[in-house]
Tab-separated table of C-alpha atoms and ligand atoms in Angstrom:
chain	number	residue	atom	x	y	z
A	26	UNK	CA	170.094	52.876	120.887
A	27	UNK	CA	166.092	53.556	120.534
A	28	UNK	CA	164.071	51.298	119.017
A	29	UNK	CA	161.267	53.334	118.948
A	30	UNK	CA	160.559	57.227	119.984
A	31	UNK	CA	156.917	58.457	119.927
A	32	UNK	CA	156.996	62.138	120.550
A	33	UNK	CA	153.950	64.237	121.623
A	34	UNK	CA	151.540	61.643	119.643
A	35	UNK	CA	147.992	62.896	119.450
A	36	UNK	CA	144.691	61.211	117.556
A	37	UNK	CA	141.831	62.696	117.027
A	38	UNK	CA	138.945	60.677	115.686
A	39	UNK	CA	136.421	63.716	115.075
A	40	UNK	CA	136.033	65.512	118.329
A	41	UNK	CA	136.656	62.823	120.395
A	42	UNK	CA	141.064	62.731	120.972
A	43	UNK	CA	141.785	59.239	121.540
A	44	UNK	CA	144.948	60.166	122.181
A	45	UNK	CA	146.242	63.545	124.109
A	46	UNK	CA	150.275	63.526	123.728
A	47	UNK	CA	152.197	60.649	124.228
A	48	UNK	CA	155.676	60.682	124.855
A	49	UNK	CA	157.920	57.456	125.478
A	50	UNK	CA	160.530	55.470	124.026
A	51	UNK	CA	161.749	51.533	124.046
A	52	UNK	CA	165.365	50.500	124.353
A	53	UNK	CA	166.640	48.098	121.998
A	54	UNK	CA	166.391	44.656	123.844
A	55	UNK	CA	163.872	46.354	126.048
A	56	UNK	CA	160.367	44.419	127.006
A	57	UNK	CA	158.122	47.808	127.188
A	58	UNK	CA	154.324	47.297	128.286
A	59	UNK	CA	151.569	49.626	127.695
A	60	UNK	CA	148.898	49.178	130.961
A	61	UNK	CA	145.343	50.541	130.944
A	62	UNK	CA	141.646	49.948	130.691
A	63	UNK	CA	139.549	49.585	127.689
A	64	UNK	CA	139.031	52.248	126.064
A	65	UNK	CA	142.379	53.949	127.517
A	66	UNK	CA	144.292	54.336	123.778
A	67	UNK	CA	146.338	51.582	123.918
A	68	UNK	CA	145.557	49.804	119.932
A	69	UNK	CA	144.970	53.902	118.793
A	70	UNK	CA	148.429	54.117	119.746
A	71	UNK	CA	150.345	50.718	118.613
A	72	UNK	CA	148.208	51.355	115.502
A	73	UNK	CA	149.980	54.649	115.027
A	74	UNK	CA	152.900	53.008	115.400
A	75	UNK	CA	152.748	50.071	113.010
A	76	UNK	CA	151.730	52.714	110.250
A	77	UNK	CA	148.076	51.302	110.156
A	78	UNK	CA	146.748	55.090	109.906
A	79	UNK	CA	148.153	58.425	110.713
A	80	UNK	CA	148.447	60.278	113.988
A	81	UNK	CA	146.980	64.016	114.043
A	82	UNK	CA	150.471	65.005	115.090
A	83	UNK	CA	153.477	64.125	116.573
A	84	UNK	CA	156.325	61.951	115.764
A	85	UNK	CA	157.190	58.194	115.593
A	86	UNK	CA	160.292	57.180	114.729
A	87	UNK	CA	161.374	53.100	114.586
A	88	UNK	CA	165.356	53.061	114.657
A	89	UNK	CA	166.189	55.952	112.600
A	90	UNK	CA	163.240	55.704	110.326
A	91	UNK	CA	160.213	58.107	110.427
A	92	UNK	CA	157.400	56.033	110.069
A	93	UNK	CA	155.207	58.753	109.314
A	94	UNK	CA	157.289	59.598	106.207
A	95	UNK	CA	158.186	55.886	105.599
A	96	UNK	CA	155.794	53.866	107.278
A	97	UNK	CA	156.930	51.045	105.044
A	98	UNK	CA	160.641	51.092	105.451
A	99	UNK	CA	159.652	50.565	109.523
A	100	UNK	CA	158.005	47.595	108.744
A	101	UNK	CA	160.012	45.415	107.731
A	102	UNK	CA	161.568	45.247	110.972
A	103	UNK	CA	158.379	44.897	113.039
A	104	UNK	CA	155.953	41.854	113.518
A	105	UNK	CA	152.796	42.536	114.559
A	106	UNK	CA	149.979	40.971	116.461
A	107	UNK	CA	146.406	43.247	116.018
A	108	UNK	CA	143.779	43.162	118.495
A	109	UNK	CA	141.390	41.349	115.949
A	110	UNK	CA	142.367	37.826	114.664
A	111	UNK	CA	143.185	37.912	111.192
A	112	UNK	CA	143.102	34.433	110.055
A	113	UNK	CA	142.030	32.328	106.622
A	114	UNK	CA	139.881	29.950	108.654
A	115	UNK	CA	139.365	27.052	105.794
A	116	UNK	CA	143.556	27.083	105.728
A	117	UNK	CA	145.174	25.086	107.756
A	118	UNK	CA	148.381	26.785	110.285
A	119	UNK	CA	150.842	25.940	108.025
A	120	UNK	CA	148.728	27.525	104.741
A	121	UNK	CA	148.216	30.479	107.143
A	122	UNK	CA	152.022	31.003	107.951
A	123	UNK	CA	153.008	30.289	104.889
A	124	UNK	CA	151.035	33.198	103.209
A	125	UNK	CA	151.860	35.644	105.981
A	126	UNK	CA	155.859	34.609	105.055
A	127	UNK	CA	154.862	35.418	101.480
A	128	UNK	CA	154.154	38.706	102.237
A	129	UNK	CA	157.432	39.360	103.997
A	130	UNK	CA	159.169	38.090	100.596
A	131	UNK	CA	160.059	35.176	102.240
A	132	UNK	CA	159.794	31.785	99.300
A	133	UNK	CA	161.190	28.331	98.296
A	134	UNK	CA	163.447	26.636	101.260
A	135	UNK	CA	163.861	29.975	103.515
A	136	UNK	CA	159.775	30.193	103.739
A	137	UNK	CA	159.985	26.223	104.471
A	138	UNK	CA	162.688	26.630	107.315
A	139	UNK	CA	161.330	29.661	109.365
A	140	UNK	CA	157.317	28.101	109.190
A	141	UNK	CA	159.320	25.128	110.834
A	142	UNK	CA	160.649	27.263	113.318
A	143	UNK	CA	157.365	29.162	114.276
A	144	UNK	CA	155.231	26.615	114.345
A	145	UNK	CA	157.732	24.551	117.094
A	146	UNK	CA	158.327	28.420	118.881
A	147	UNK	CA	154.194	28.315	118.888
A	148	UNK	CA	154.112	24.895	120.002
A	149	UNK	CA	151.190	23.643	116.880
A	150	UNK	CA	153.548	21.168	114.970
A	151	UNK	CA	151.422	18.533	115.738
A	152	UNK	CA	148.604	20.301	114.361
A	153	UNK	CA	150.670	22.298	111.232
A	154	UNK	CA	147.839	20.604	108.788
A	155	UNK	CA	144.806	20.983	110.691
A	156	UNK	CA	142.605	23.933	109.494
A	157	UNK	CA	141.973	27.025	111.013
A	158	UNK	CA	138.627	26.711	111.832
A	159	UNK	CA	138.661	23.563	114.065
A	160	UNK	CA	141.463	25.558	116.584
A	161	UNK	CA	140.409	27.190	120.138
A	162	UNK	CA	140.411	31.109	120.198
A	163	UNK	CA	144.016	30.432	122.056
A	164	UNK	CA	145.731	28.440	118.921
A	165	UNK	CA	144.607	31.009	116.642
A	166	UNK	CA	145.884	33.770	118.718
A	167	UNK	CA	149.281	31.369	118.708
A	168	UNK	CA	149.403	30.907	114.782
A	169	UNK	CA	148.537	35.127	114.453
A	170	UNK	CA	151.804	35.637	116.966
A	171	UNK	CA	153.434	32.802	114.729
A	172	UNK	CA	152.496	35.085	111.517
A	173	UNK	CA	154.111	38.254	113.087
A	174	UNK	CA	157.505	36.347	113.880
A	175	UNK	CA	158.244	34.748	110.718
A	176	UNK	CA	160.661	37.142	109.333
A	177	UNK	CA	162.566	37.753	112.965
A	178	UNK	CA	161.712	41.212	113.256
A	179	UNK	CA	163.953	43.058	115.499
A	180	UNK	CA	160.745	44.731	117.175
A	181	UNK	CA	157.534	42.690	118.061
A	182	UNK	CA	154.192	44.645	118.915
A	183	UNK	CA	151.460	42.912	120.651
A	184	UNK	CA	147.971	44.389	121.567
A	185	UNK	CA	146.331	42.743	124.231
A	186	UNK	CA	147.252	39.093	123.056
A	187	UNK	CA	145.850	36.842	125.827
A	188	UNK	CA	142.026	38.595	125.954
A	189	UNK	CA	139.754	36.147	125.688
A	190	UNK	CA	141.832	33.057	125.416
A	191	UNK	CA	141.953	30.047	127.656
A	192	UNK	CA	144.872	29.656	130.559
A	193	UNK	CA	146.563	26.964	129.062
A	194	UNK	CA	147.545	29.119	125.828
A	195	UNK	CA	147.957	32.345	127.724
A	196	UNK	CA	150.182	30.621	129.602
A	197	UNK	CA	152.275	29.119	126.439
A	198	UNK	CA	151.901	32.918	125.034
A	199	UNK	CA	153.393	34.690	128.038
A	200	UNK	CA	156.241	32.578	128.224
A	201	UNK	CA	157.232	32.267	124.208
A	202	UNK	CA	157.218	36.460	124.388
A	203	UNK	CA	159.330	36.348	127.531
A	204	UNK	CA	161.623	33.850	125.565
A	205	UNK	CA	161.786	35.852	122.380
A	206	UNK	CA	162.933	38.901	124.624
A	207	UNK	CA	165.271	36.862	126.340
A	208	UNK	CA	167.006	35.938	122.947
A	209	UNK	CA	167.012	39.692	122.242
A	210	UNK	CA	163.290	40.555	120.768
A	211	UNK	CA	162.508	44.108	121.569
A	212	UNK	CA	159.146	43.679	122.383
A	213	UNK	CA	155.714	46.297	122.957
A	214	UNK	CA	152.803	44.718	124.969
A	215	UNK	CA	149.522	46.315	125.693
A	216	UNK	CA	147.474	44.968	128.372
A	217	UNK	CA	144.551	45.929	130.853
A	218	UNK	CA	146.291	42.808	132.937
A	219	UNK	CA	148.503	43.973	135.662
A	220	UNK	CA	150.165	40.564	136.201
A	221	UNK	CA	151.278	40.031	132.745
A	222	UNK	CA	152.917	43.573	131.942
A	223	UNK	CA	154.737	43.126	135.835
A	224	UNK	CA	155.711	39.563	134.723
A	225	UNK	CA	157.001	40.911	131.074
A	226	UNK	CA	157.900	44.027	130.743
A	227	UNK	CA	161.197	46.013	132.386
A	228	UNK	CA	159.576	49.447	131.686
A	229	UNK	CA	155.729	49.853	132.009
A	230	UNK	CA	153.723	53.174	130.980
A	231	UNK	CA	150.409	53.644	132.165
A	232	UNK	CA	147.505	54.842	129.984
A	233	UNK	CA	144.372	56.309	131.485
A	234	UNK	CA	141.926	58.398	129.046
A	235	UNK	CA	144.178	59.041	126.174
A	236	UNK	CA	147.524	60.036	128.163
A	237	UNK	CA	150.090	58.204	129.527
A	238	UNK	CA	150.105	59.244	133.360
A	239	UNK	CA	153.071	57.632	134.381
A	240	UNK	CA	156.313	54.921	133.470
A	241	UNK	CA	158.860	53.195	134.761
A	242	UNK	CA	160.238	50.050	135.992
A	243	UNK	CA	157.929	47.985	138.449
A	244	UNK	CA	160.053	49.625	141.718
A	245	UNK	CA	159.760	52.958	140.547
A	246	UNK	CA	156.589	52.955	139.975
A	247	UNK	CA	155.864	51.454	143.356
A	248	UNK	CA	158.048	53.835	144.714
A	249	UNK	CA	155.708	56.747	143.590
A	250	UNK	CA	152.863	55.378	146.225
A	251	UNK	CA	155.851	55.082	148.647
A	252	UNK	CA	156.147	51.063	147.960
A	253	UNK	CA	154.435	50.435	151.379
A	254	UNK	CA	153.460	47.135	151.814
A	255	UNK	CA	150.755	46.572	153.811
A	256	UNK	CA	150.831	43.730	156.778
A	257	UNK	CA	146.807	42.730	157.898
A	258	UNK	CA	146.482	41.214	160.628
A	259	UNK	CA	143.002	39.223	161.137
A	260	UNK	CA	141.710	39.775	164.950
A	261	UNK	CA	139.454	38.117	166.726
A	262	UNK	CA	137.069	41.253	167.439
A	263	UNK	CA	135.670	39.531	171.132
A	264	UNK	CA	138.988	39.261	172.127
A	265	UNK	CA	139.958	42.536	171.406
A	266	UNK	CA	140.228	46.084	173.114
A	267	UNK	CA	140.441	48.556	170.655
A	268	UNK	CA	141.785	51.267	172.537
A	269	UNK	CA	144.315	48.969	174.281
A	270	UNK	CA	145.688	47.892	170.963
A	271	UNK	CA	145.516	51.317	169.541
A	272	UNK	CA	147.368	52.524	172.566
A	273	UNK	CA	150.625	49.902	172.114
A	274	UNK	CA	150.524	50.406	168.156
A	275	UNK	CA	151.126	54.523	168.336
A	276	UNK	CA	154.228	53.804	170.435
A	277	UNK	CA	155.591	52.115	167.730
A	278	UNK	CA	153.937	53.462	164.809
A	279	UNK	CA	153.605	56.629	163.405
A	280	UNK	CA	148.970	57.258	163.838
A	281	UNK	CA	149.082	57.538	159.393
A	282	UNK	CA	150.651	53.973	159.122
A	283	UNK	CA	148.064	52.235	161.387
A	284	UNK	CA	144.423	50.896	160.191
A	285	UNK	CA	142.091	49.352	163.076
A	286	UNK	CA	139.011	48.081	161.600
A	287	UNK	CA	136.402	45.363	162.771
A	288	UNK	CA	138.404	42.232	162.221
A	289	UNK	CA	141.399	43.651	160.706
A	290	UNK	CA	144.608	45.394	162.131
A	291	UNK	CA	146.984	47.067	159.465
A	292	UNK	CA	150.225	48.154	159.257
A	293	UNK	CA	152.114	50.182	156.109
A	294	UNK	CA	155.788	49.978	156.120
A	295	UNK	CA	158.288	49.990	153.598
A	296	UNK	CA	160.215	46.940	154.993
A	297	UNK	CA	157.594	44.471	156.355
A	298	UNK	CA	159.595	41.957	157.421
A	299	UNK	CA	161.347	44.284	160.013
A	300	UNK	CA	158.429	45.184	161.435
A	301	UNK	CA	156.345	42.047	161.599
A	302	UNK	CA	157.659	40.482	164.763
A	303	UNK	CA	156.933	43.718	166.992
A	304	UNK	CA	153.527	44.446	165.137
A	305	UNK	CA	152.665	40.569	165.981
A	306	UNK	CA	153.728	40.919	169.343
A	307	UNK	CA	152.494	44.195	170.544
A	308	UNK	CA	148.816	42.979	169.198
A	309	UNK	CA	149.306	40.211	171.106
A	310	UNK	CA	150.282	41.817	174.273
A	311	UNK	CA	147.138	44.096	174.197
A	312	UNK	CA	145.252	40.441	175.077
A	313	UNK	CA	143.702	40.352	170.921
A	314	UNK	CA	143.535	37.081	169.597
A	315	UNK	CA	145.305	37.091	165.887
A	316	UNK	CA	143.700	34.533	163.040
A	317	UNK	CA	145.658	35.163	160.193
A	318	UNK	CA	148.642	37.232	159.440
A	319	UNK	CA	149.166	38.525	155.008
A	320	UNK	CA	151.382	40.849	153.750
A	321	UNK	CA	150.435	43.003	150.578
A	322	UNK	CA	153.014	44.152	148.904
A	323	UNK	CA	151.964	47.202	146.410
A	324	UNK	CA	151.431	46.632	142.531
A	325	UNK	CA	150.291	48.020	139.639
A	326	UNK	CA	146.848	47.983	140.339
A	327	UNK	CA	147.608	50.098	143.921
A	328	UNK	CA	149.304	52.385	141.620
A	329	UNK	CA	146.773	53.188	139.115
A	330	UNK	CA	144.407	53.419	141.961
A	331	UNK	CA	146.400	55.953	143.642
A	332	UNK	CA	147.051	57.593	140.618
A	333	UNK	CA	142.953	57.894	138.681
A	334	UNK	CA	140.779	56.847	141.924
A	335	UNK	CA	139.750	53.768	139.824
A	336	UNK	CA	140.577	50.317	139.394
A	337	UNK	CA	142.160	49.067	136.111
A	338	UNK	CA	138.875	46.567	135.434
A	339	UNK	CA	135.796	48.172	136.685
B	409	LIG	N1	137.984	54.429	114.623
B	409	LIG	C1	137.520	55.047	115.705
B	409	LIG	N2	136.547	55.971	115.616
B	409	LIG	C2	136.099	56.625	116.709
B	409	LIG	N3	136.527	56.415	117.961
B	409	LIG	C3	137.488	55.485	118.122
B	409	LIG	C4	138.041	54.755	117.013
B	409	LIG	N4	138.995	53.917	117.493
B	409	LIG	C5	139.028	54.109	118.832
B	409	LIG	N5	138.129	55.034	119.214
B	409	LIG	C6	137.905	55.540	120.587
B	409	LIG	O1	139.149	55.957	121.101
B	409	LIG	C7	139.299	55.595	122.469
B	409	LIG	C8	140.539	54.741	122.624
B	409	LIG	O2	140.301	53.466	122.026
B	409	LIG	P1	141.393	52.338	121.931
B	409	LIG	O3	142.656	52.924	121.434
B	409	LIG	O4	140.804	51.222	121.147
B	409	LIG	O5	141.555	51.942	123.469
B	409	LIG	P2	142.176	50.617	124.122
B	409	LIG	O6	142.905	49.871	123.048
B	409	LIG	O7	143.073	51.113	125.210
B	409	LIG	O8	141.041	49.835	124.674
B	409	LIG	C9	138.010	54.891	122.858
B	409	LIG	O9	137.173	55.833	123.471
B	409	LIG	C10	137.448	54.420	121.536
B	409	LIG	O10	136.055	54.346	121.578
B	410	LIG	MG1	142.714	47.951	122.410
C-alpha cells in the first residue's frame, strides 16, 4: 500500500514556480529521501504535503486521504519536523513535549507514558527538567523530533534535520530515524547531505530547480552513470613513461576507460576488484613507480554531477 502519492505537484509563489511537477510516491514501511541543494524545493514540497499551505495544482494523497480536501484528517497520522525550530524556550523538554502531546489530544497517564518514551527514544531524560533555552542547537532539534513522535504517527516527515547541529547529535538523530524505520516508521527525509539520504533512505529522489530529475534505490541510481568505480593510481611522474604506460593500458582497456594525468593513472570499471591486479601490474611493468592505490566507488554526488553539471554544495 502507498503511504503517500504526490501527483504532478506544482507551486507557484508569484512568478517564480518553486515547484514544476512532482511526481513520486512512498511505500508503507519505506525510508524515502528527498536530495538537493538549497533552494532546490525540498520544504515547498514537504510543506505541501503536511497541509501547511496549498499547492497551485496537483494531488497529494496520505493513505487514502486527500490532503488537499482534508488536510486535517492526514494529520493525524503524520509527525512532523519543520525546517525552523519551533520551541517555548523558557519551558523546559518535558513542558515542551508535553504541550506538543496536548495538541495531538493526548492527556492524564497516556500523555505521561509516551513523553517517557520520547524523551528515552531522544536520549534527554537526564535533562527532561532543564529549560529550553540552556540546550545546544542539536538537543533542541532532538526535543522538536521528540514533539513530532509523540502520538506514533504511522508517517514521519523530516526537513533537513541535522543542518546546523553538532556531530554528536546528528549522529544520535540519524540513528533514532533509522531505528524508528526499522520498527516500521514510514519515514520522508530531505537533505542537501548525500551521506545521510544513502545511509537512510531505500528510495532517494533527486531535486534540482523545482523538479525531481531522477529516483531510485542507491544501485539504480548509480547504475544510470554506469556504476563505474573509478581505481587511481598515484605515479611517481620521474619514473614514468607516459607513452609506455599508455601503450600496455589500451591492450587491456578500452582508450574511454583510461585517464593518464600528471601523478595520477585511472581506471573506470564496473567490477574493480577484477581488474585491479592487471591494472597494478601492467603500470608496473611499463617501469612507473606506484605511491598509492584508491578506489572510488560512484555516489550520489557523481550522480547529480552527471546529471545538472554541478555539485550538490557549491
Ligand atoms: N514563501 C516564499 N515566497 C517566495 N519564494 C519562496 C517562498 N518559499 C520558497 N521560495 C523559493 O522557492 C524556491 C524553493 O525553496 P525551498 O522549497 O525552500 O527549497 P529547499 O528547501 O530545497 O532549500 C527557492 O528559490 C526559494 O527562494
Ligand atoms: Mg528547505
Amino acid at each position: 500500500m502507498n503511504m503517500l502519492t504526490v501527483q504532478d505537484l506544482r507551486k507557484s509563489f508569484g512568478n517564480m514556480e518553486a515547484v514544476k511537477g512532482v511526481n513520486f510516491s512512498v511505500e508503507k514501511g519505506e525510508s524515502y529521501g528527498l536530495l538537493g541543494p538549497n533552494g532546490a524545493g525540498k520544504s515547498t514540497t514537504i510543506n505541501m504535503i503536511t497541509g501547511l499551505f496549498p499547492p497551485t495544482s496537483g494531488e497529494i494523497q496520505i493513505k487514502d486521504i486527500n490532503v488537499i480536501k482534508n488536510p486535517k484528517q492526514a494529520q493525524k497520522w503524520i509527525g512532523v519536523v519543520p525546517q525552523e525550530i519551533a520551541l517555548y524556550q523558557s519551558m523546559s523538554a518535558r513542558e515542551n513535549l508535553k504541550f506538543w502531546g496536548r495538541m495531538y489530544d493526548l492527556s492524564g497517564s497516556e500523555l505521561e507514558k509516551s513523553v517517557d518514551q520520547v524523551l528515552e527514544i531522544i536520549g534527554l531524560t537526564e535533562r527532561a527538567k532543564d529549560k529550553v533555552e540552556t540546550f545546544s542547537g542539536g538537543m533542541k532539534r532532538r526535543v522538536n523530533i521528540g514533539a513530532a513522535i509523540l502520538h506514533k504517527p504511522e508517517l514521519l516527515i523530516m526537513d533537513e534535520p541535522t543542518v546546523g547541529i553538532d556531530p554528536q547529535s546528528r549522529n544520535h538523530i540519524l540513528e533514532t530515524v533509522k531505528r524508528l524505520n526499522g520498527e516500521g516508521m514510514t519515514i520522508i527525509y530531505t537533505s542537501h547531505y548525500m551521506e545521510e539520504v544513502e545511509y537512510l533512505c531505500e528510495r532517494i529522489g533527486i531535486v534540482d530547480h523545482g523538479q525531481l530529475i531522477a529516483s531510485g534505490t542507491l544501485s539504480e541510481l548509480r547504475e544510470t552513470i554506469g556504476d563505474h568505480s573509478k581505481i587511481i593510481l598515484s605515479i611517481d611522474k620521474d619514473s614514468s613513461n607516459l607513452d609506455g604506460l599508455a601503450q600496455s593500458l589500451t591492450s587491456l582497456f578500452s582508450e574511454k576507460d583510461i585517464q593518464i594525468q600528471d601523478h595520477q593513472v585511472m581506471v573506470f570499471h564496473k567490477e574493480p576488484q577484477l581488474i585491479l591486479t592487471d591494472f597494478i601490474q601492467s603500470v608496473a611493468k611499463s617501469g612507473t613507480k606506484i605511491t598509492s592505490v584508491d578506489i572510488v566507488e560512484p555516489n550520489l554526488e557523481s550522480v547529480f554531477l552527471h546529471l545538472t553539471g554541478r555539485k550538490l554544495r557549491d
